[in-house]
Amino acid sequence: MRPRSRHVVAASAAKVGALAAFVAAASGVAAAHVEYVTDAENGDPIAFLTSALSDPVVVLALGAGGVAVVGTMAGYLRVQPLRADVAAIRRALVDYADLLPWLLRLSIGLPMVGAGFAGYLFTPLVTAADTAVPVRLFGVAVGFALLFGLATRFVAGVALASYLVLLPVHPSLFFAFEYVAGLLAIGIVGGGRPSADHVIARLAANDETVYSRFDPFYRRIAVPAGEALDPYRRYVPTVVRIGMGIVFAYLALAEKLLAPNQALAVVEQYGLSTLLPVPPELWVLGAAVTELFLGVLLVAGLFTRAASTAAFVVFTTTLFGLADDPVLAHISLFGLVSVLLVTGAGPFSADLAVFRSPNERGAPEMGPDAVRAAASEPSEASGTTRSVERSADRNPNDADR
């Protein structure tokens, strides 16, 4: 090959690499809930993939992007740079552990209130006209109860049971599967603080208050329930992580790969190929591969905080890029990935095996005692809460990246 030809090939490779990087960064714009913004038919996924993968630009861009991402991950695992910076960030995030129940309640309560006022049930795909459930009353009542932290576990249990019962009748509810993870996590940790439950528990735990003489729930129900659920608090990060991973994987498959015409309609509707002059198929496959990859990382619990950060970027670019995508329907997603930024991966994760080397054990993480302390209610005797900082320092090896 002549020198000039080699330069041309090198220049072309550089352009393809840059293109792949841009598509990977911008693919979040096409990674919305496609069902929320278009009514197009699903289309033929086999024909779509055959056509898309026969285009060299699509194949080279996806391949270069995949090599870049995997290479970056492998390089980080080998070198592990900025250890002190990473440890400082993790310590700072653990400091927010006491706000974990509140963050969970906001993540689910706000979109529930919004869904109630907007007239849909969990997802905009199931409206009041589609179900016999009093959608507005249900959404507003559940949402405000969670926001105030009133009868938190009971309300979360009712909402979760309602979702699971209605799912076979309305399969579209699966597009809001993050509610299962969020409501289950709330049911485990309870209201935490600040919450109405916390204030009521303080009153009931103090034998000198008038309220403590009449309250029928605290010692008979709340305390035994808390003690029964206490061993499972350490699994809250795992529940949220796997739930969010399933959501990402499902959206990649159901809204992009198995419904390509809908995704292509979104690309055309918002002029994404004008923003970046590449085949529309590259936008769709780029979004699908990004979501599927994030889903796999979250389910496996590998690079959990990095994957959660990437997910946050995807949601943000989606909301800015697709003006018709309902903001309220995404608050639960924003909130739950924020939970993972605080907690890390939790038990049963690859991060525990990969990153918890002896050299890193000085950096505290969201261990099981920290999760328990974050969600703790007043003890029966004293009404005090445990220290998150002490529990995190005492158990530096019980959590994840």
CSV table of N, CA, C and O in Angstrom, one decimal, residues 307-397:
chain,number,residue,atom,x,y,z
A,307,ALA,N,-22.2,3.2,35.3
A,307,ALA,CA,-23.3,2.9,34.5
A,307,ALA,C,-24.5,3.8,34.9
A,307,ALA,O,-25.3,4.2,34.1
A,308,SER,N,-24.7,4.0,36.2
A,308,SER,CA,-25.7,4.9,36.7
A,308,SER,C,-25.5,6.3,36.2
A,308,SER,O,-26.5,7.0,35.8
A,309,THR,N,-24.3,6.8,36.2
A,309,THR,CA,-24.0,8.1,35.7
A,309,THR,C,-24.3,8.2,34.2
A,309,THR,O,-24.9,9.2,33.7
A,310,ALA,N,-23.9,7.2,33.4
A,310,ALA,CA,-24.2,7.1,32.0
A,310,ALA,C,-25.7,7.1,31.8
A,310,ALA,O,-26.3,7.8,30.9
A,311,ALA,N,-26.5,6.4,32.6
A,311,ALA,CA,-27.9,6.3,32.5
A,311,ALA,C,-28.5,7.7,32.8
A,311,ALA,O,-29.5,8.2,32.1
A,312,PHE,N,-28.0,8.4,33.8
A,312,PHE,CA,-28.5,9.8,34.1
A,312,PHE,C,-28.3,10.7,32.9
A,312,PHE,O,-29.1,11.5,32.5
A,313,VAL,N,-27.1,10.6,32.2
A,313,VAL,CA,-26.9,11.4,31.0
A,313,VAL,C,-27.8,11.0,29.9
A,313,VAL,O,-28.4,11.9,29.2
A,314,VAL,N,-28.1,9.7,29.7
A,314,VAL,CA,-29.1,9.3,28.7
A,314,VAL,C,-30.4,9.9,28.9
A,314,VAL,O,-31.1,10.4,28.0
A,315,PHE,N,-30.9,9.8,30.2
A,315,PHE,CA,-32.2,10.4,30.5
A,315,PHE,C,-32.2,11.9,30.2
A,315,PHE,O,-33.2,12.4,29.7
A,316,THR,N,-31.2,12.6,30.6
A,316,THR,CA,-31.1,14.0,30.4
A,316,THR,C,-31.1,14.4,29.0
A,316,THR,O,-31.9,15.3,28.6
A,317,THR,N,-30.3,13.8,28.1
A,317,THR,CA,-30.3,14.1,26.7
A,317,THR,C,-31.7,13.7,26.1
A,317,THR,O,-32.1,14.4,25.1
A,318,THR,N,-32.3,12.7,26.6
A,318,THR,CA,-33.6,12.3,26.1
A,318,THR,C,-34.6,13.5,26.3
A,318,THR,O,-35.4,13.9,25.4
A,319,LEU,N,-34.6,14.0,27.5
A,319,LEU,CA,-35.6,15.0,27.8
A,319,LEU,C,-35.3,16.3,27.1
A,319,LEU,O,-36.3,17.0,26.7
A,320,PHE,N,-34.1,16.6,26.8
A,320,PHE,CA,-33.7,17.8,26.1
A,320,PHE,C,-34.0,17.6,24.6
A,320,PHE,O,-34.3,18.5,23.8
A,321,GLY,N,-33.7,16.4,24.1
A,321,GLY,CA,-33.8,16.1,22.7
A,321,GLY,C,-35.2,15.8,22.2
A,321,GLY,O,-35.5,16.1,21.0
A,322,LEU,N,-36.1,15.2,23.0
A,322,LEU,CA,-37.4,14.9,22.6
A,322,LEU,C,-38.4,15.7,23.4
A,322,LEU,O,-38.8,15.3,24.5
A,323,ALA,N,-38.9,16.8,22.8
A,323,ALA,CA,-39.8,17.7,23.5
A,323,ALA,C,-41.1,17.1,24.0
A,323,ALA,O,-41.7,17.5,25.0
A,324,ASP,N,-41.6,16.1,23.3
A,324,ASP,CA,-42.9,15.5,23.6
A,324,ASP,C,-42.8,14.4,24.6
A,324,ASP,O,-43.8,13.9,25.0
A,325,ASP,N,-41.6,14.0,25.0
A,325,ASP,CA,-41.5,12.9,26.0
A,325,ASP,C,-41.9,13.4,27.4
A,325,ASP,O,-41.3,14.4,27.8
A,326,PRO,N,-42.8,12.8,28.0
A,326,PRO,CA,-43.3,13.4,29.3
A,326,PRO,C,-42.3,13.3,30.4
A,326,PRO,O,-41.7,12.2,30.7
A,327,VAL,N,-42.0,14.5,31.0
A,327,VAL,CA,-40.9,14.5,32.0
A,327,VAL,C,-41.3,13.7,33.2
A,327,VAL,O,-40.5,13.0,33.8
A,328,LEU,N,-42.6,13.8,33.7
A,328,LEU,CA,-43.0,13.2,34.9
A,328,LEU,C,-42.8,11.7,34.8
A,328,LEU,O,-42.5,11.0,35.8
A,329,ALA,N,-42.9,11.1,33.6
A,329,ALA,CA,-42.8,9.6,33.5
A,329,ALA,C,-41.4,9.2,33.6
A,329,ALA,O,-41.1,8.0,33.7
A,330,HIS,N,-40.4,10.1,33.7
A,330,HIS,CA,-39.0,9.8,33.8
A,330,HIS,C,-38.4,10.1,35.2
A,330,HIS,O,-37.3,9.7,35.5
A,331,ILE,N,-39.2,10.7,36.0
A,331,ILE,CA,-38.7,11.1,37.4
A,331,ILE,C,-38.3,9.9,38.2
A,331,ILE,O,-37.2,9.9,38.9
A,332,SER,N,-39.1,8.8,38.0
A,332,SER,CA,-38.7,7.6,38.8
A,332,SER,C,-37.4,7.0,38.3
A,332,SER,O,-36.6,6.5,39.1
A,333,LEU,N,-37.1,7.1,37.0
A,333,LEU,CA,-35.8,6.6,36.5
A,333,LEU,C,-34.7,7.5,37.0
A,333,LEU,O,-33.6,7.0,37.4
A,334,PHE,N,-34.8,8.8,37.0
A,334,PHE,CA,-33.8,9.7,37.5
A,334,PHE,C,-33.5,9.4,39.0
A,334,PHE,O,-32.4,9.3,39.4
A,335,GLY,N,-34.6,9.2,39.7
A,335,GLY,CA,-34.4,9.0,41.2
A,335,GLY,C,-33.8,7.7,41.5
A,335,GLY,O,-32.9,7.7,42.4
A,336,LEU,N,-34.1,6.7,40.8
A,336,LEU,CA,-33.6,5.3,41.1
A,336,LEU,C,-32.1,5.2,40.7
A,336,LEU,O,-31.3,4.6,41.4
A,337,VAL,N,-31.7,5.8,39.6
A,337,VAL,CA,-30.3,5.8,39.3
A,337,VAL,C,-29.5,6.7,40.3
A,337,VAL,O,-28.3,6.4,40.6
A,338,SER,N,-30.1,7.7,40.8
A,338,SER,CA,-29.5,8.5,41.9
A,338,SER,C,-29.3,7.7,43.1
A,338,SER,O,-28.3,7.8,43.8
A,339,VAL,N,-30.3,6.8,43.4
A,339,VAL,CA,-30.1,5.9,44.6
A,339,VAL,C,-28.9,5.0,44.4
A,339,VAL,O,-28.1,4.8,45.3
A,340,LEU,N,-28.7,4.5,43.2
A,340,LEU,CA,-27.5,3.7,42.9
A,340,LEU,C,-26.2,4.5,43.0
A,340,LEU,O,-25.1,3.9,43.4
A,341,LEU,N,-26.2,5.7,42.7
A,341,LEU,CA,-25.0,6.6,42.9
A,341,LEU,C,-24.6,6.6,44.4
A,341,LEU,O,-23.5,6.7,44.7
A,342,VAL,N,-25.6,6.6,45.2
A,342,VAL,CA,-25.4,6.7,46.7
A,342,VAL,C,-24.9,5.3,47.2
A,342,VAL,O,-24.0,5.2,47.9
A,343,THR,N,-25.7,4.3,46.8
A,343,THR,CA,-25.5,2.9,47.4
A,343,THR,C,-24.4,2.1,46.8
A,343,THR,O,-23.8,1.2,47.4
A,344,GLY,N,-24.1,2.3,45.5
A,344,GLY,CA,-23.3,1.4,44.7
A,344,GLY,C,-24.1,0.1,44.4
A,344,GLY,O,-25.4,0.1,44.5
A,345,ALA,N,-23.4,-1.0,44.1
A,345,ALA,CA,-24.1,-2.1,43.6
A,345,ALA,C,-24.8,-3.0,44.6
A,345,ALA,O,-25.8,-3.7,44.3
A,346,GLY,N,-24.3,-3.0,45.8
A,346,GLY,CA,-24.8,-3.9,46.8
A,346,GLY,C,-24.4,-5.4,46.7
A,346,GLY,O,-23.5,-5.7,45.8
A,347,PRO,N,-25.0,-6.3,47.4
A,347,PRO,CA,-24.6,-7.7,47.4
A,347,PRO,C,-24.9,-8.3,46.0
A,347,PRO,O,-25.7,-7.8,45.2
A,348,PHE,N,-24.3,-9.5,45.7
A,348,PHE,CA,-24.5,-10.2,44.5
A,348,PHE,C,-24.1,-9.4,43.3
A,348,PHE,O,-24.9,-9.3,42.3
A,349,SER,N,-23.0,-8.7,43.3
A,349,SER,CA,-22.6,-7.9,42.2
A,349,SER,C,-21.1,-8.2,41.8
A,349,SER,O,-20.3,-8.6,42.7
A,350,ALA,N,-20.8,-7.9,40.6
A,350,ALA,CA,-19.5,-8.1,40.1
A,350,ALA,C,-18.5,-7.1,40.7
A,350,ALA,O,-17.3,-7.4,40.9
A,351,ASP,N,-19.0,-5.9,41.0
A,351,ASP,CA,-18.2,-4.9,41.6
A,351,ASP,C,-17.5,-5.4,42.9
A,351,ASP,O,-16.3,-5.1,43.2
A,352,LEU,N,-18.2,-6.2,43.7
A,352,LEU,CA,-17.7,-6.7,45.0
A,352,LEU,C,-16.4,-7.6,44.7
A,352,LEU,O,-15.4,-7.5,45.4
A,353,ALA,N,-16.5,-8.4,43.6
A,353,ALA,CA,-15.4,-9.3,43.3
A,353,ALA,C,-14.3,-8.6,42.6
A,353,ALA,O,-13.1,-8.9,42.8
A,354,VAL,N,-14.6,-7.6,41.8
A,354,VAL,CA,-13.6,-7.0,40.9
A,354,VAL,C,-12.9,-5.9,41.6
A,354,VAL,O,-11.6,-5.8,41.5
A,355,PHE,N,-13.6,-5.1,42.4
A,355,PHE,CA,-13.0,-3.9,42.9
A,355,PHE,C,-12.6,-3.9,44.4
A,355,PHE,O,-11.8,-3.1,44.8
A,356,ARG,N,-13.1,-4.8,45.2
A,356,ARG,CA,-12.8,-4.8,46.6
A,356,ARG,C,-11.5,-5.5,46.9
A,356,ARG,O,-11.4,-6.4,47.6
A,357,SER,N,-10.4,-5.0,46.3
A,357,SER,CA,-9.1,-5.5,46.5
A,357,SER,C,-8.6,-5.0,47.8
A,357,SER,O,-9.0,-3.9,48.3
A,358,PRO,N,-7.5,-5.6,48.4
A,358,PRO,CA,-7.0,-5.1,49.7
A,358,PRO,C,-6.5,-3.6,49.6
A,358,PRO,O,-6.6,-2.9,50.6
A,359,ASN,N,-6.1,-3.2,48.4
A,359,ASN,CA,-5.6,-1.8,48.3
A,359,ASN,C,-6.7,-0.8,48.4
A,359,ASN,O,-6.5,0.4,48.6
A,360,GLU,N,-8.0,-1.2,48.2
A,360,GLU,CA,-9.1,-0.3,48.2
A,360,GLU,C,-9.9,-0.3,49.4
A,360,GLU,O,-10.9,0.3,49.5
A,361,ARG,N,-9.6,-1.1,50.4
A,361,ARG,CA,-10.5,-1.3,51.5
A,361,ARG,C,-10.5,-0.2,52.5
A,361,ARG,O,-11.3,-0.2,53.4
A,362,GLY,N,-9.7,0.9,52.2
A,362,GLY,CA,-9.8,2.0,53.0
A,362,GLY,C,-10.9,3.0,52.7
A,362,GLY,O,-11.2,3.9,53.4
A,363,ALA,N,-11.6,2.7,51.5
A,363,ALA,CA,-12.6,3.6,51.1
A,363,ALA,C,-14.0,3.0,51.5
A,363,ALA,O,-14.4,1.9,51.1
A,364,PRO,N,-14.7,3.7,52.4
A,364,PRO,CA,-16.0,3.2,52.9
A,364,PRO,C,-17.0,3.1,51.8
A,364,PRO,O,-17.0,3.9,50.9
A,365,GLU,N,-17.9,2.2,51.9
A,365,GLU,CA,-19.0,2.0,50.9
A,365,GLU,C,-20.3,1.9,51.6
A,365,GLU,O,-20.4,1.8,52.9
A,366,MET,N,-21.3,1.8,50.8
A,366,MET,CA,-22.7,1.7,51.4
A,366,MET,C,-22.9,0.2,51.8
A,366,MET,O,-23.6,-0.6,51.1
A,367,GLY,N,-22.3,-0.2,52.9
A,367,GLY,CA,-22.5,-1.6,53.4
A,367,GLY,C,-23.8,-1.8,54.0
A,367,GLY,O,-24.7,-0.9,54.1
A,368,PRO,N,-24.1,-3.0,54.4
A,368,PRO,CA,-25.5,-3.4,54.9
A,368,PRO,C,-25.8,-2.6,56.1
A,368,PRO,O,-27.0,-2.2,56.3
A,369,ASP,N,-24.9,-2.3,57.0
A,369,ASP,CA,-25.2,-1.5,58.2
A,369,ASP,C,-25.5,-0.1,57.9
A,369,ASP,O,-26.4,0.5,58.5
A,370,ALA,N,-24.8,0.4,56.8
A,370,ALA,CA,-25.1,1.8,56.4
A,370,ALA,C,-26.5,1.9,55.8
A,370,ALA,O,-27.2,2.8,56.0
A,371,VAL,N,-26.9,0.9,55.0
A,371,VAL,CA,-28.3,0.9,54.5
A,371,VAL,C,-29.3,0.8,55.6
A,371,VAL,O,-30.3,1.5,55.6
A,372,ARG,N,-29.0,0.0,56.6
A,372,ARG,CA,-29.9,-0.2,57.7
A,372,ARG,C,-30.0,1.1,58.5
A,372,ARG,O,-31.1,1.5,58.9
A,373,ALA,N,-28.9,1.8,58.7
A,373,ALA,CA,-28.9,3.0,59.5
A,373,ALA,C,-29.6,4.1,58.7
A,373,ALA,O,-30.3,5.0,59.2
A,374,ALA,N,-29.4,4.1,57.3
A,374,ALA,CA,-30.1,5.1,56.5
A,374,ALA,C,-31.6,5.0,56.6
A,374,ALA,O,-32.3,6.0,56.6
A,375,ALA,N,-32.1,3.8,56.8
A,375,ALA,CA,-33.5,3.6,56.8
A,375,ALA,C,-34.1,3.4,58.3
A,375,ALA,O,-35.2,3.2,58.5
A,376,SER,N,-33.2,3.6,59.2
A,376,SER,CA,-33.6,3.2,60.6
A,376,SER,C,-34.7,4.2,61.1
A,376,SER,O,-34.7,5.4,60.8
A,377,GLU,N,-35.6,3.6,61.9
A,377,GLU,CA,-36.6,4.4,62.6
A,377,GLU,C,-36.2,4.4,64.1
A,377,GLU,O,-35.3,3.8,64.5
A,378,PRO,N,-36.8,5.2,64.9
A,378,PRO,CA,-36.5,5.3,66.3
A,378,PRO,C,-36.6,3.9,67.0
A,378,PRO,O,-37.5,3.2,66.7
A,379,SER,N,-35.6,3.7,67.8
A,379,SER,CA,-35.6,2.4,68.5
A,379,SER,C,-36.7,2.4,69.5
A,379,SER,O,-37.2,3.5,70.0
A,380,GLU,N,-37.2,1.3,69.9
A,380,GLU,CA,-38.3,1.2,70.8
A,380,GLU,C,-38.0,1.9,72.2
A,380,GLU,O,-38.9,2.5,72.8
A,381,ALA,N,-36.8,1.8,72.6
A,381,ALA,CA,-36.5,2.3,73.9
A,381,ALA,C,-36.1,3.8,73.9
A,381,ALA,O,-36.7,4.6,74.6
A,382,SER,N,-35.2,4.2,73.0
A,382,SER,CA,-34.7,5.5,73.1
A,382,SER,C,-35.2,6.5,72.0
A,382,SER,O,-35.0,7.7,72.2
A,383,GLY,N,-35.7,6.0,70.9
A,383,GLY,CA,-36.1,6.8,69.8
A,383,GLY,C,-34.9,7.5,69.1
A,383,GLY,O,-35.1,8.5,68.4
A,384,THR,N,-33.7,6.9,69.2
A,384,THR,CA,-32.6,7.5,68.5
A,384,THR,C,-32.3,6.7,67.2
A,384,THR,O,-32.7,5.5,67.1
A,385,THR,N,-31.5,7.3,66.3
A,385,THR,CA,-31.1,6.6,65.1
A,385,THR,C,-29.6,6.3,65.2
A,385,THR,O,-28.8,7.0,65.9
A,386,ARG,N,-29.2,5.3,64.4
A,386,ARG,CA,-27.8,5.0,64.3
A,386,ARG,C,-27.0,5.9,63.4
A,386,ARG,O,-27.5,6.4,62.5
A,387,SER,N,-25.7,5.9,63.6
A,387,SER,CA,-24.8,6.8,62.8
A,387,SER,C,-24.4,6.1,61.5
A,387,SER,O,-23.8,5.1,61.5
A,388,VAL,N,-24.7,6.8,60.4
A,388,VAL,CA,-24.4,6.2,59.1
A,388,VAL,C,-22.8,6.2,59.0
A,388,VAL,O,-22.2,5.3,58.5
A,389,GLU,N,-22.2,7.3,59.5
A,389,GLU,CA,-20.8,7.4,59.3
A,389,GLU,C,-20.1,6.3,60.0
A,389,GLU,O,-19.1,5.7,59.5
A,390,ARG,N,-20.5,6.0,61.3
A,390,ARG,CA,-19.8,4.9,62.0
A,390,ARG,C,-20.0,3.6,61.4
A,390,ARG,O,-19.1,2.8,61.3
A,391,SER,N,-21.3,3.3,60.9
A,391,SER,CA,-21.5,2.0,60.3
A,391,SER,C,-20.7,1.9,59.0
A,391,SER,O,-20.3,0.8,58.7
A,392,ALA,N,-20.6,2.9,58.2
A,392,ALA,CA,-19.9,2.9,57.0
A,392,ALA,C,-18.4,2.6,57.2
A,392,ALA,O,-17.7,1.8,56.6
A,393,ASP,N,-17.8,3.3,58.2
A,393,ASP,CA,-16.4,3.1,58.6
A,393,ASP,C,-16.2,1.7,59.2
A,393,ASP,O,-15.1,1.1,59.0
A,394,ARG,N,-17.2,1.2,59.9
A,394,ARG,CA,-17.0,-0.1,60.5
A,394,ARG,C,-17.1,-1.3,59.5
A,394,ARG,O,-16.5,-2.4,59.7
A,395,ASN,N,-17.8,-1.1,58.4
A,395,ASN,CA,-17.9,-2.2,57.4
A,395,ASN,C,-17.5,-1.7,56.0
A,395,ASN,O,-18.3,-1.6,55.1
A,396,PRO,N,-16.2,-1.4,55.8
A,396,PRO,CA,-15.8,-0.9,54.5
A,396,PRO,C,-15.8,-1.9,53.4
A,396,PRO,O,-15.7,-1.6,52.3
A,397,ASN,N,-15.9,-3.2,53.8
A,397,ASN,CA,-15.8,-4.3,52.7
A,397,ASN,C,-17.1,-4.9,52.3
A,397,ASN,O,-17.1,-5.9,51.5
